[in-house]
């Protein structure tokens, strides 16, 4: 079959290259029209328990997609006329931003911020800032009244900083722009927040702090533009390394051009399929490019070996095509399945990433296994090329001869013992790794980024911040005037308020207790839930902001829990506390449901990644086992190829634990890619080993020859790619820096496993379980 395909492809090579060139030109047109896209709903894990709750009540409960803008004087407090004038203008400008749900805009100036108190004359209810007061007519008396209302209304720590040095404006966002009805452009909104809000109001007197999904995704997109610089650096380093390896500008061009071509096709297909490029998936094209370079170097290695022996360019290209079609297809199929398994995670953003990566890898089969050899077949090389190639190969062969000693039985046993001990330690240590963010703020951005600085500042000044977990409590009708139900929720609220990582809990029982005390001259002895139904109805009726604490039928009584930070450990512990209370203290007809709020969404994403990771990895290994079994028909090959890969995977988990890198949407594809790259190395080495086994050689000699033929290409590929991605460590985006460090480590450890542990393991297996190669198989392989 391979011979037939080789003759067919090279017979029509000119027509095939012309067709591929036409596809590339057309692809460039569509590729240049691909844009970055983002959406809040793409974060939601479809079908998850928490997301079902969120979707059911998203029109009644808020806090999942919120922006918070804080105005902070650089000196003094907020209690002066100038501050309130600027604060009023800021509130008005936020009100008219695209995508803002205007009824949810909340500040001291908005009419939904009301203050109620019980006086000797009855109930006094009014806006915190009276409608009769304007920013221009503000007096010292007005300021004193507003300050009193803020303190007595409980807005300190919620809309006003605990130390009175800042005030907040918050608003919920819709996933569409109500003014146009079209999908909300988060990048445009982020730009307006930066230019029309921060740019307008931040000056020598005031600081403006902005947090929320819209702002974070905008900052990530801005940082992603800088990714291009690192791509260029990595590309140039890769080009230099490929040239040093091939000693030919033409071969270097062919390798890089083939890898870039598939990226162009990938972008074009994404555009035609109606997809954009998510900022968190901006690195996927380079990962696909890296896979292409990996396979390209293997092609160049075999081509230069043939050219060095005096073969023509066409003959060398034919040998490369036929010799690497099987291992290359196997490796790319494994990588394709690996990225495809990401689709098992029901999160829109991850599924888009899976589609993006899978398309790119699938196209590599054409560009790297077919197009690259065909391009090389037309090349002409100067007279000194053979001498340069042979001189370079002699040095590489000398290095590989020393490394080939790892295939000697005594050395192999020692290598396996050391590798097993390290594997055991790595597996033990990696059990502590976390799913989700391990640092406060937005994990995709660095700790010293403006967004994370703003986030920490708001968290330190306000009890109410962006990190909101809303627990939906479903009750029978009129539960808000049912003492047993409110008492039960009071216990739950108190239980959650005392959990580590919780800064504030807002619930109807807490508000009712404050209202009940107000009806009794503010006496703290009466700060409890009235048992009498009429008294309870009276207390509930005067609770301010009841719309956020219950629905009209009193069948939904949400409990809003604000977390100190968005770390995965914090979210996990608080969610676990909710589940524990729900399990230990159930109440008939009362259903505590997780969860809404942005922390509810994040908890769902973390849980989906945690639950999907193992099945995803198992599917990848199932495909590897199947491919190796079908191709080599030898159980020893399965163990020899898969076990080193398992070692490398757990070393990667250990590395993540050491550097405190959580398993997130950004790092999960890296681990999948690591498996794909590791398989590349294993397949190429083991394929040559099988060829030499068919010649009747012993296993040690076979691996030594295989390392001579493909070992240096494997070593060189890993070094080249590692140097390229290591530059990402200097990126302004933390997730890119984490991916760069993790990829660098995984490229190197997979290479090390392939050229040391794989031969050692195969040699030991062959000694313990000697093999016999059938005569027919030997003749077939020899003929091939």
XYZ file of C-alpha atoms in Angstrom:
784
model
C 0.000 0.000 0.000
C 2.796 2.405 0.893
C 4.589 1.681 -2.373
C 1.370 2.253 -4.286
C 0.741 5.574 -2.508
C 4.335 6.647 -3.070
C 4.158 6.019 -6.820
C 0.732 7.642 -7.094
C 1.669 10.802 -5.183
C 4.987 11.347 -6.945
C 3.490 10.604 -10.351
C 1.122 13.558 -9.949
C 3.367 15.662 -7.705
C 3.235 18.787 -9.885
C -0.570 18.732 -10.079
C -0.826 18.108 -6.330
C 1.507 21.016 -5.497
C -0.384 23.335 -7.835
C -3.659 22.383 -6.191
C -2.218 22.911 -2.695
C -0.796 26.295 -3.761
C -4.238 27.370 -4.976
C -5.816 26.250 -1.716
C -3.181 28.218 0.213
C -3.778 31.437 -1.742
C -7.520 31.114 -1.215
C -6.934 30.246 2.440
C -4.913 33.418 2.963
C -7.911 35.519 1.960
C -10.164 33.920 4.571
C -7.401 33.684 7.187
C -6.904 37.463 7.172
C -10.593 37.905 7.967
C -10.437 35.779 11.126
C -10.974 37.826 14.296
C -10.776 37.181 17.997
C -14.131 36.562 19.666
C -15.213 36.169 23.273
C -18.488 35.540 25.063
C -19.514 34.971 28.657
C -21.784 32.034 27.812
C -18.839 30.208 26.202
C -17.477 29.715 29.727
C -20.539 27.781 30.884
C -20.276 23.967 31.167
C -23.410 22.719 29.427
C -25.496 20.313 31.521
C -23.614 20.861 34.785
C -25.722 20.993 37.955
C -24.615 24.536 38.761
C -25.172 25.820 35.233
C -28.686 24.372 35.131
C -29.415 26.419 38.246
C -27.766 29.483 36.737
C -29.684 29.210 33.456
C -32.998 28.633 35.208
C -32.709 31.737 37.358
C -30.349 33.983 35.364
C -33.160 36.525 34.735
C -33.924 36.727 38.454
C -30.467 36.469 40.021
C -27.443 38.555 39.154
C -23.738 38.546 39.873
C -22.442 36.116 37.228
C -21.457 38.673 34.595
C -20.913 41.909 36.465
C -18.593 44.865 36.070
C -17.482 46.840 39.094
C -15.998 50.324 38.807
C -14.553 51.978 41.892
C -13.750 55.696 42.136
C -11.032 56.387 44.692
C -9.658 59.801 45.769
C -5.882 59.747 45.954
C -6.056 61.608 49.251
C -8.732 61.959 51.912
C -12.202 60.421 51.974
C -15.195 60.604 49.685
C -17.138 63.076 51.837
C -16.698 66.195 49.731
C -18.704 67.913 46.995
C -16.154 67.431 44.212
C -16.062 63.646 44.689
C -19.824 63.281 44.483
C -19.956 65.376 41.313
C -17.372 63.124 39.610
C -19.098 60.049 41.064
C -22.430 61.144 39.558
C -20.896 61.632 36.098
C -19.200 58.226 36.349
C -22.516 56.544 37.219
C -24.236 58.203 34.257
C -21.515 57.131 31.810
C -21.650 53.497 32.973
C -25.436 53.567 32.567
C -25.052 54.174 28.822
C -22.303 51.614 28.097
C -23.271 48.936 25.522
C -24.513 45.675 27.006
C -25.240 47.134 30.442
C -28.542 46.039 31.970
C -29.652 49.498 33.063
C -32.018 48.458 35.894
C -29.042 46.759 37.593
C -26.746 49.811 37.642
C -26.127 50.462 41.330
C -24.363 53.319 43.087
C -25.194 55.822 45.824
C -26.752 58.002 43.103
C -29.164 55.387 41.691
C -32.775 55.138 42.945
C -32.424 51.414 43.686
C -30.138 52.303 46.603
C -32.667 53.022 49.340
C -32.367 53.461 53.066
C -35.086 52.501 55.538
C -35.358 53.001 59.288
C -37.941 52.772 61.996
C -38.613 56.031 63.830
C -41.020 57.083 66.535
C -43.236 58.375 63.754
C -43.218 55.081 61.828
C -41.228 53.836 58.833
C -38.864 56.262 57.150
C -37.832 55.182 53.657
C -35.935 57.266 51.170
C -33.092 57.199 48.668
C -29.611 57.351 50.151
C -29.146 60.493 48.071
C -32.445 62.354 47.892
C -33.886 63.134 44.496
C -33.911 66.787 45.508
C -30.117 66.838 45.790
C -27.997 67.390 42.693
C -24.251 67.188 42.240
C -24.052 70.987 41.799
C -26.251 71.829 44.799
C -24.464 69.490 47.242
C -23.916 71.110 50.684
C -22.132 70.071 53.854
C -25.535 69.278 55.364
C -26.376 67.027 52.419
C -23.030 65.237 52.778
C -23.616 64.628 56.487
C -27.072 63.224 55.735
C -25.721 60.947 52.994
C -22.965 59.690 55.301
C -25.522 58.921 58.004
C -27.765 57.103 55.513
C -24.865 55.056 54.192
C -23.803 53.943 57.670
C -27.286 53.182 58.987
C -28.410 51.590 55.724
C -25.586 49.036 55.827
C -23.850 50.221 52.646
C -20.397 50.418 54.216
C -18.320 47.623 52.707
C -20.868 47.201 49.907
C -21.057 50.470 47.951
C -18.695 52.502 50.110
C -15.239 51.338 51.210
C -14.846 50.273 54.825
C -12.506 53.245 55.404
C -14.631 55.687 53.325
C -11.833 56.168 50.776
C -13.722 54.877 47.722
C -17.207 54.313 46.305
C -18.442 51.682 43.877
C -20.648 51.490 40.798
C -21.749 47.992 39.743
C -23.805 46.755 36.794
C -24.821 43.467 35.239
C -24.023 42.752 31.598
C -26.167 41.018 29.009
C -24.588 38.789 26.370
C -26.168 41.001 23.725
C -26.259 44.742 23.171
C -29.861 45.856 23.923
C -29.468 48.934 21.739
C -28.636 46.899 18.608
C -29.816 43.382 19.492
C -26.514 41.950 18.243
C -23.994 39.874 20.180
C -22.141 41.999 22.708
C -18.625 42.834 21.547
C -16.653 42.357 24.767
C -13.472 43.750 23.242
C -15.273 46.962 22.264
C -16.794 47.213 25.743
C -13.397 46.642 27.362
C -11.949 49.397 25.178
C -14.733 51.777 26.210
C -14.193 50.939 29.875
C -10.533 51.818 29.459
C -10.898 54.941 27.321
C -14.289 56.408 28.242
C -14.247 55.498 31.930
C -10.691 55.138 33.195
C -9.234 57.535 30.651
C -11.846 60.181 31.468
C -11.957 59.980 35.254
C -8.483 58.897 36.325
C -6.244 61.886 36.901
C -4.029 63.499 39.512
C -6.916 63.511 42.007
C -8.681 60.197 41.399
C -7.916 56.561 40.656
C -10.387 54.346 38.813
C -10.407 50.586 39.408
C -12.322 48.275 37.071
C -12.906 44.532 37.372
C -15.241 42.023 35.733
C -15.237 39.443 32.941
C -15.524 42.093 30.228
C -12.468 43.973 31.500
C -10.364 40.853 32.120
C -11.056 39.406 28.657
C -10.159 42.789 27.154
C -6.862 42.878 29.036
C -6.141 39.302 27.930
C -6.869 40.269 24.320
C -4.527 43.269 24.628
C -1.834 40.983 26.004
C -2.533 38.472 23.239
C -1.452 41.062 20.691
C 1.972 40.916 22.321
C 1.948 37.155 21.773
C 2.819 37.847 18.138
C 6.200 39.193 19.247
C 6.995 35.924 21.000
C 5.738 33.987 17.999
C 8.178 35.870 15.802
C 11.039 35.250 18.251
C 10.182 31.561 18.526
C 9.854 31.314 14.739
C 13.276 32.907 14.146
C 14.945 30.673 16.736
C 13.278 27.645 15.181
C 14.410 28.712 11.704
C 17.996 29.146 12.903
C 17.987 25.754 14.597
C 16.519 23.962 11.568
C 19.176 25.580 9.380
C 21.985 24.466 11.693
C 20.562 20.957 11.544
C 19.915 20.745 7.790
C 22.715 23.070 6.604
C 20.375 24.205 3.844
C 18.311 27.348 3.397
C 16.029 25.464 1.024
C 15.301 22.633 3.476
C 14.778 25.143 6.288
C 12.322 27.069 4.132
C 10.478 23.888 3.128
C 10.092 22.746 6.748
C 8.821 26.067 8.084
C 6.698 26.794 5.026
C 4.902 23.455 5.344
C 4.132 24.074 9.013
C 2.927 27.632 8.364
C 0.746 26.502 5.461
C -1.340 24.294 7.720
C -1.812 27.248 10.090
C -3.143 29.340 7.174
C -5.549 26.546 6.215
C -6.557 26.211 9.847
C -7.467 29.909 10.129
C -9.350 29.797 6.832
C -11.430 26.780 7.872
C -12.263 28.394 11.217
C -13.521 31.460 9.376
C -15.572 29.360 6.939
C -17.076 27.352 9.816
C -18.140 30.561 11.558
C -15.672 30.379 14.446
C -13.416 33.080 15.822
C -10.207 32.773 17.805
C -10.761 33.040 21.529
C -8.036 35.015 23.395
C -7.424 31.987 25.627
C -6.849 29.853 22.517
C -4.449 32.312 20.898
C -1.506 29.959 21.527
C -3.107 26.943 19.839
C -1.857 27.886 16.331
C 1.716 27.897 17.606
C 1.206 24.526 19.278
C 0.041 23.195 15.922
C 3.045 24.854 14.272
C 5.294 23.154 16.835
C 3.837 19.751 15.983
C 4.511 20.469 12.317
C 8.133 21.383 12.980
C 8.540 18.190 15.006
C 7.436 16.049 12.060
C 9.272 18.244 9.566
C 12.601 17.694 11.298
C 12.089 13.927 11.114
C 11.529 14.318 7.367
C 14.624 16.491 6.979
C 16.673 14.004 9.010
C 15.886 11.164 6.622
C 16.214 13.357 3.528
C 19.659 14.664 4.493
C 20.806 11.117 5.268
C 19.910 10.061 1.726
C 21.350 13.215 0.161
C 24.559 12.703 2.110
C 24.944 9.315 0.454
C 24.641 10.885 -2.993
C 20.946 10.251 -3.706
C 18.935 12.639 -5.830
C 16.409 15.021 -4.260
C 13.481 13.041 -5.666
C 14.841 9.720 -4.399
C 15.486 11.219 -0.929
C 11.974 12.634 -0.870
C 10.508 9.269 -1.865
C 12.439 7.494 0.911
C 11.249 10.077 3.418
C 7.632 9.798 2.242
C 7.492 6.007 2.398
C 9.601 5.645 5.519
C 7.728 8.158 7.671
C 4.164 7.889 6.389
C 3.217 5.171 8.882
C 4.833 6.539 12.079
C 3.925 10.112 11.111
C 0.277 9.208 10.495
C 0.137 7.276 13.757
C 1.610 10.166 15.718
C -0.652 12.771 14.125
C -3.704 10.568 14.591
C -2.874 10.293 18.280
C -2.426 14.063 18.579
C -5.684 14.572 16.677
C -7.567 12.263 19.046
C -5.871 13.941 22.003
C -7.103 17.375 21.037
C -10.429 15.901 19.985
C -10.974 14.508 23.463
C -11.017 18.079 24.759
C -14.464 18.198 23.172
C -15.593 15.858 25.967
C -15.494 18.868 28.301
C -18.881 20.560 27.771
C -17.548 24.116 27.931
C -18.039 26.173 24.783
C -14.631 27.818 24.990
C -12.807 24.488 25.425
C -14.824 22.884 22.642
C -13.877 25.713 20.296
C -10.259 25.169 21.312
C -10.626 21.431 20.586
C -12.036 22.152 17.133
C -9.318 24.716 16.408
C -6.496 22.386 17.416
C -7.977 19.274 15.790
C -8.354 21.033 12.441
C -4.729 22.165 12.582
C -3.382 18.712 13.452
C -5.492 16.979 10.792
C -4.086 19.331 8.159
C -0.534 18.352 9.186
C -1.066 14.959 7.570
C -1.250 16.748 4.203
C 1.304 19.523 4.702
C 4.032 17.620 6.542
C 3.700 14.046 5.307
C 2.798 14.781 1.659
C 3.519 18.385 0.691
C 6.945 18.661 2.344
C 8.509 15.654 0.530
C 6.986 16.809 -2.767
C 8.462 20.309 -2.366
C 11.887 18.843 -1.547
C 11.765 16.572 -4.600
C 12.076 19.643 -6.867
C 15.021 21.182 -5.028
C 18.573 21.483 -6.304
C 21.539 21.543 -3.924
C 25.006 23.011 -4.431
C 28.161 20.917 -4.641
C 29.254 21.679 -1.085
C 25.957 20.611 0.452
C 26.860 16.911 0.684
C 30.114 17.689 2.471
C 28.369 20.030 4.937
C 25.646 17.488 5.655
C 28.058 14.599 6.178
C 30.265 16.658 8.472
C 27.268 17.658 10.555
C 25.891 14.095 10.586
C 29.254 12.646 11.660
C 29.184 14.770 14.792
C 25.586 13.828 15.567
C 26.279 10.145 15.008
C 29.238 10.294 17.393
C 26.975 11.689 20.121
C 24.279 9.089 19.465
C 26.804 6.224 19.605
C 27.584 7.180 23.186
C 23.903 7.488 23.989
C 23.251 4.097 22.387
C 24.898 2.440 25.389
C 21.552 2.877 27.163
C 20.333 -0.105 25.117
C 22.981 -2.397 26.655
C 21.299 -4.760 29.169
C 23.251 -3.713 32.264
C 22.766 0.005 31.574
C 19.127 -0.548 30.658
C 18.345 -2.083 34.038
C 19.961 0.859 35.841
C 18.044 3.362 33.743
C 14.747 1.609 34.506
C 15.440 1.504 38.233
C 16.221 5.236 38.370
C 13.238 6.099 36.163
C 10.867 3.987 38.275
C 12.020 5.635 41.509
C 11.555 9.104 40.008
C 8.180 8.106 38.614
C 7.000 6.887 42.013
C 8.082 10.132 43.646
C 6.472 12.245 40.898
C 3.208 10.296 41.121
C 3.145 10.716 44.906
C 3.856 14.440 44.784
C 1.471 15.133 41.911
C -1.502 14.005 43.975
C -1.505 17.516 45.506
C -1.937 19.326 42.196
C -4.999 21.522 41.865
C -7.625 22.113 39.214
C -8.267 25.813 38.671
C -6.489 29.017 39.654
C -4.002 28.910 42.523
C -3.481 32.643 42.886
C -5.785 35.547 43.705
C -7.172 37.638 40.859
C -7.474 36.555 37.256
C -5.056 33.649 36.683
C -4.531 34.505 33.001
C -2.880 37.806 33.972
C 0.247 38.386 36.031
C -0.034 39.362 39.666
C 1.349 42.843 38.953
C -1.110 43.488 36.091
C -3.421 46.488 36.467
C -6.486 44.235 36.628
C -5.148 42.090 39.469
C -3.909 45.162 41.360
C -7.402 46.631 41.071
C -8.920 43.324 42.157
C -6.777 43.119 45.294
C -7.425 46.755 46.150
C -11.218 46.330 45.889
C -11.081 43.126 47.935
C -9.161 44.930 50.685
C -11.540 47.902 50.862
C -14.933 46.266 50.304
C -16.655 43.282 51.848
C -18.737 42.916 48.682
C -16.660 42.317 45.589
C -16.761 40.441 42.318
C -16.251 36.942 43.739
C -19.907 36.049 44.313
C -21.332 32.567 44.853
C -25.132 32.573 44.881
C -26.857 29.585 46.476
C -30.445 29.263 45.270
C -32.838 28.052 47.994
C -36.127 26.747 46.617
C -38.952 26.827 49.159
C -42.744 26.378 49.349
C -44.840 29.507 48.555
C -44.828 32.276 51.183
C -41.739 30.829 52.854
C -40.545 34.370 53.612
C -43.164 34.576 56.397
C -42.600 30.984 57.569
C -40.476 30.980 60.738
C -39.110 27.398 60.455
C -37.889 28.022 56.911
C -36.263 31.376 57.731
C -34.702 29.942 60.865
C -33.260 27.097 58.790
C -31.818 29.596 56.296
C -30.489 31.672 59.169
C -28.528 28.659 60.411
C -27.255 28.024 56.893
C -26.233 31.679 56.435
C -24.418 31.735 59.762
C -22.711 28.436 58.940
C -21.429 29.807 55.623
C -20.388 33.169 57.086
C -17.993 31.334 59.381
C -16.310 29.330 56.634
C -12.707 30.159 55.673
C -12.592 32.201 52.477
C -16.000 33.871 53.001
C -15.968 37.636 53.495
C -19.716 38.395 53.554
C -23.079 36.623 53.410
C -26.275 38.415 52.379
C -29.574 36.623 52.914
C -33.196 37.331 53.839
C -32.917 35.997 57.437
C -29.988 38.339 58.159
C -31.930 41.293 56.735
C -35.091 40.320 58.661
C -33.205 40.284 61.965
C -31.950 43.811 61.380
C -35.454 44.925 60.391
C -37.005 43.308 63.477
C -34.596 45.168 65.734
C -35.531 48.391 63.966
C -39.200 47.857 64.826
C -38.178 47.651 68.471
C -36.217 50.874 68.835
C -33.035 49.236 67.561
C -32.688 47.073 70.671
C -30.174 44.347 69.909
C -32.147 41.879 72.025
C -34.805 41.960 69.327
C -32.312 41.260 66.534
C -33.822 37.897 65.728
C -36.404 36.335 63.439
C -39.905 36.956 64.868
C -41.853 33.746 65.536
C -45.199 35.507 65.209
C -46.324 35.466 61.574
C -47.685 39.020 61.622
C -44.513 40.369 63.216
C -42.456 38.406 60.711
C -44.479 39.822 57.792
C -43.960 43.307 59.233
C -40.182 42.769 59.427
C -39.992 41.299 55.897
C -42.081 44.153 54.491
C -39.511 46.755 55.489
C -36.386 44.895 54.310
C -34.517 47.128 51.839
C -33.623 45.631 48.468
C -36.009 42.705 48.853
C -35.841 41.971 45.122
C -32.331 40.555 45.544
C -33.307 38.416 48.542
C -36.564 36.794 47.396
C -38.920 36.550 44.448
C -42.513 37.764 44.428
C -44.022 34.377 45.368
C -41.431 33.825 48.113
C -40.398 30.512 46.506
C -36.799 31.556 45.816
C -34.678 32.850 48.707
C -31.100 33.208 47.382
C -28.120 33.339 49.716
C -25.313 35.515 48.335
C -21.846 34.445 49.494
C -18.896 36.716 48.722
C -15.465 35.059 48.690
C -12.162 36.630 49.662
C -10.585 35.555 46.364
C -11.148 33.401 43.291
C -8.557 30.718 44.060
C -9.603 27.180 43.175
C -8.927 26.082 46.756
C -11.202 28.804 48.141
C -14.034 28.004 45.731
C -13.719 24.278 46.357
C -13.790 24.595 50.149
C -16.834 26.930 50.141
C -18.763 24.729 47.697
C -17.884 21.687 49.810
C -19.244 23.473 52.897
C -22.559 24.117 51.104
C -22.790 20.441 50.129
C -21.911 19.318 53.629
C -24.614 21.453 55.243
C -27.126 20.307 52.624
C -26.312 16.656 53.326
C -26.172 16.870 57.129
C -29.141 19.176 57.727
C -31.819 18.554 55.106
C -35.244 20.153 55.484
C -38.422 18.892 53.898
C -39.638 20.941 50.902
C -36.525 23.154 51.051
C -33.974 22.576 48.293
C -30.502 24.150 48.494
C -29.146 24.378 44.935
C -25.689 25.256 43.661
C -25.039 27.714 42.118
C -25.194 31.055 40.386
C -22.820 34.008 40.511
C -19.457 34.132 38.754
C -17.894 31.857 41.370
C -20.650 29.326 40.731
C -19.712 29.345 37.044
C -16.016 28.990 37.895
C -16.745 26.134 40.289
C -18.624 24.331 37.500
C -15.710 24.806 35.061
C -13.203 23.499 37.630
C -15.338 20.449 38.368
C -15.834 19.660 34.683
C -12.089 19.845 34.016
C -11.404 17.633 37.030
C -14.003 15.047 36.027
C -13.142 15.039 32.319
C -9.353 14.913 32.573
C -9.011 11.192 33.402
C -11.500 9.917 30.775
C -9.868 12.220 28.239
C -6.383 10.868 28.950
C -7.681 7.288 28.930
C -9.163 7.796 25.466
C -5.803 9.076 24.223
C -4.023 6.034 25.638
C -6.663 3.693 24.195
C -5.951 5.126 20.738
C -2.186 4.799 21.247
C -2.543 1.166 22.356
C -4.808 0.396 19.403
C -2.480 2.014 16.848
C 0.641 0.334 18.224
C -1.089 -3.043 18.415
C -2.433 -2.847 14.853
C 0.867 -1.613 13.418
C 3.447 -3.721 15.274
C 1.350 -6.725 16.429
C 3.487 -6.964 19.561
C 2.449 -6.374 23.175
C 6.065 -5.437 24.006
C 5.719 -2.462 21.661
C 2.601 -1.318 23.511
C 4.400 -1.304 26.859
C 7.592 0.198 25.423
C 5.725 3.114 23.802
C 3.116 3.798 26.499
C 4.996 3.426 29.773
C 7.598 6.168 29.121
C 4.704 8.365 28.020
C 2.970 7.739 31.354
C 6.201 8.595 33.180
C 6.435 11.903 31.294
C 2.774 12.768 32.028
C 3.232 12.363 35.779
C 6.515 14.282 35.688
C 4.484 17.073 34.074
C 1.926 16.973 36.888
C 4.767 17.083 39.405
C 6.244 20.102 37.606
C 2.869 21.858 37.770
C 2.693 21.234 41.502
C 6.216 22.542 42.098
C 5.605 25.752 40.129
C 2.061 26.139 41.478
C 0.445 25.938 38.040
C -3.185 24.857 38.209
C -4.909 22.685 35.631
C -6.998 25.242 33.747
C -8.442 25.879 30.311
C -4.999 27.178 29.298
C -2.803 24.373 30.684
C -5.042 21.394 29.865
C -4.220 21.492 26.109
C -0.519 21.522 27.015
C -0.809 18.173 28.767
C -2.693 16.765 25.770
C -0.041 18.167 23.417
C 2.672 16.640 25.614
C 1.169 13.201 25.051
C 1.047 13.854 21.296
C 4.671 15.030 21.121
C 5.806 12.110 23.304
C 4.086 9.674 20.970
C 5.830 11.295 17.996
C 9.221 10.569 19.521
C 8.264 7.021 20.523
C 6.751 6.061 17.161
C 9.664 7.339 15.081
C 12.263 5.523 17.204
C 10.309 2.296 17.579
C 9.441 2.189 13.860
C 13.136 2.079 12.923
C 13.749 -0.492 15.647
C 11.133 -2.807 14.125
C 12.777 -2.421 10.725
C 16.129 -3.570 12.072
C 14.555 -6.401 14.069
C 13.295 -7.761 10.754
C 16.928 -7.956 9.596
C 17.555 -10.492 12.360
C 19.589 -8.202 14.624
C 19.349 -8.375 18.418
C 17.313 -5.770 20.305
C 20.327 -3.869 21.628
C 21.858 -3.400 18.188
C 18.455 -2.465 16.749
C 17.931 0.362 19.209
C 21.476 1.605 18.780
C 20.886 1.838 15.037
C 17.468 3.454 15.557
C 19.028 6.096 17.799
C 21.687 6.747 15.168
C 19.011 7.259 12.545
C 16.306 9.161 14.471
C 17.674 9.855 17.961
C 19.417 13.106 17.084
C 16.363 14.345 15.186
C 14.282 13.663 18.303
C 16.837 15.362 20.544
C 17.155 18.323 18.200
C 13.392 18.759 17.810
C 12.886 18.885 21.562
C 15.713 21.381 22.062
C 14.495 23.591 19.221
C 10.901 23.703 20.365
C 11.896 24.131 24.010
C 14.097 27.139 23.203
C 11.305 28.693 21.169
C 8.546 28.366 23.773
C 10.834 29.195 26.694
C 10.736 32.840 25.543
C 7.048 32.860 26.518
C 8.118 33.001 30.155
C 8.608 36.750 29.643
C 5.068 37.343 28.338
C 2.750 39.847 30.003
C 0.122 37.086 30.109
C 0.638 34.692 32.976
C -1.165 31.834 31.277
C 1.213 32.147 28.316
C 4.200 32.207 30.652
C 2.871 29.105 32.447
C 2.273 27.346 29.131
C 5.782 28.244 27.973
C 7.418 26.811 31.087
C 5.232 23.719 31.031
C 5.777 23.093 27.304
C 9.544 23.555 27.670
C 9.606 20.979 30.445
C 7.311 18.539 28.627
C 9.265 18.755 25.342
C 12.462 17.921 27.191
C 11.133 15.206 29.488
C 9.313 13.433 26.629
C 12.481 13.497 24.553
C 14.506 12.161 27.475
C 11.984 9.358 28.052
C 12.019 8.423 24.344
C 15.791 8.144 23.960
C 16.535 6.546 27.349
C 13.615 4.817 29.051
C 11.967 3.509 25.863
C 15.104 1.649 24.636
C 15.947 0.455 28.144
C 12.439 -0.858 28.715
C 12.275 -2.561 25.311
C 15.654 -4.256 25.876
C 14.647 -5.572 29.310
C 11.296 -6.811 27.974
C 13.033 -8.592 25.105
C 15.462 -10.276 27.474
C 12.728 -11.447 29.842
C 10.295 -12.329 27.025
C 12.394 -13.218 23.931
C 10.683 -12.666 20.581
C 10.770 -14.445 17.272
C 10.184 -12.516 14.068
C 8.257 -14.640 11.528
C 10.156 -15.252 8.287
C 7.365 -13.720 6.160
C 7.283 -10.550 8.284
C 11.072 -10.338 8.120
C 11.073 -10.635 4.320
C 8.279 -8.082 3.924
C 10.014 -5.537 6.139
C 13.356 -6.146 4.443
C 11.757 -5.617 1.029
C 10.109 -2.400 2.213
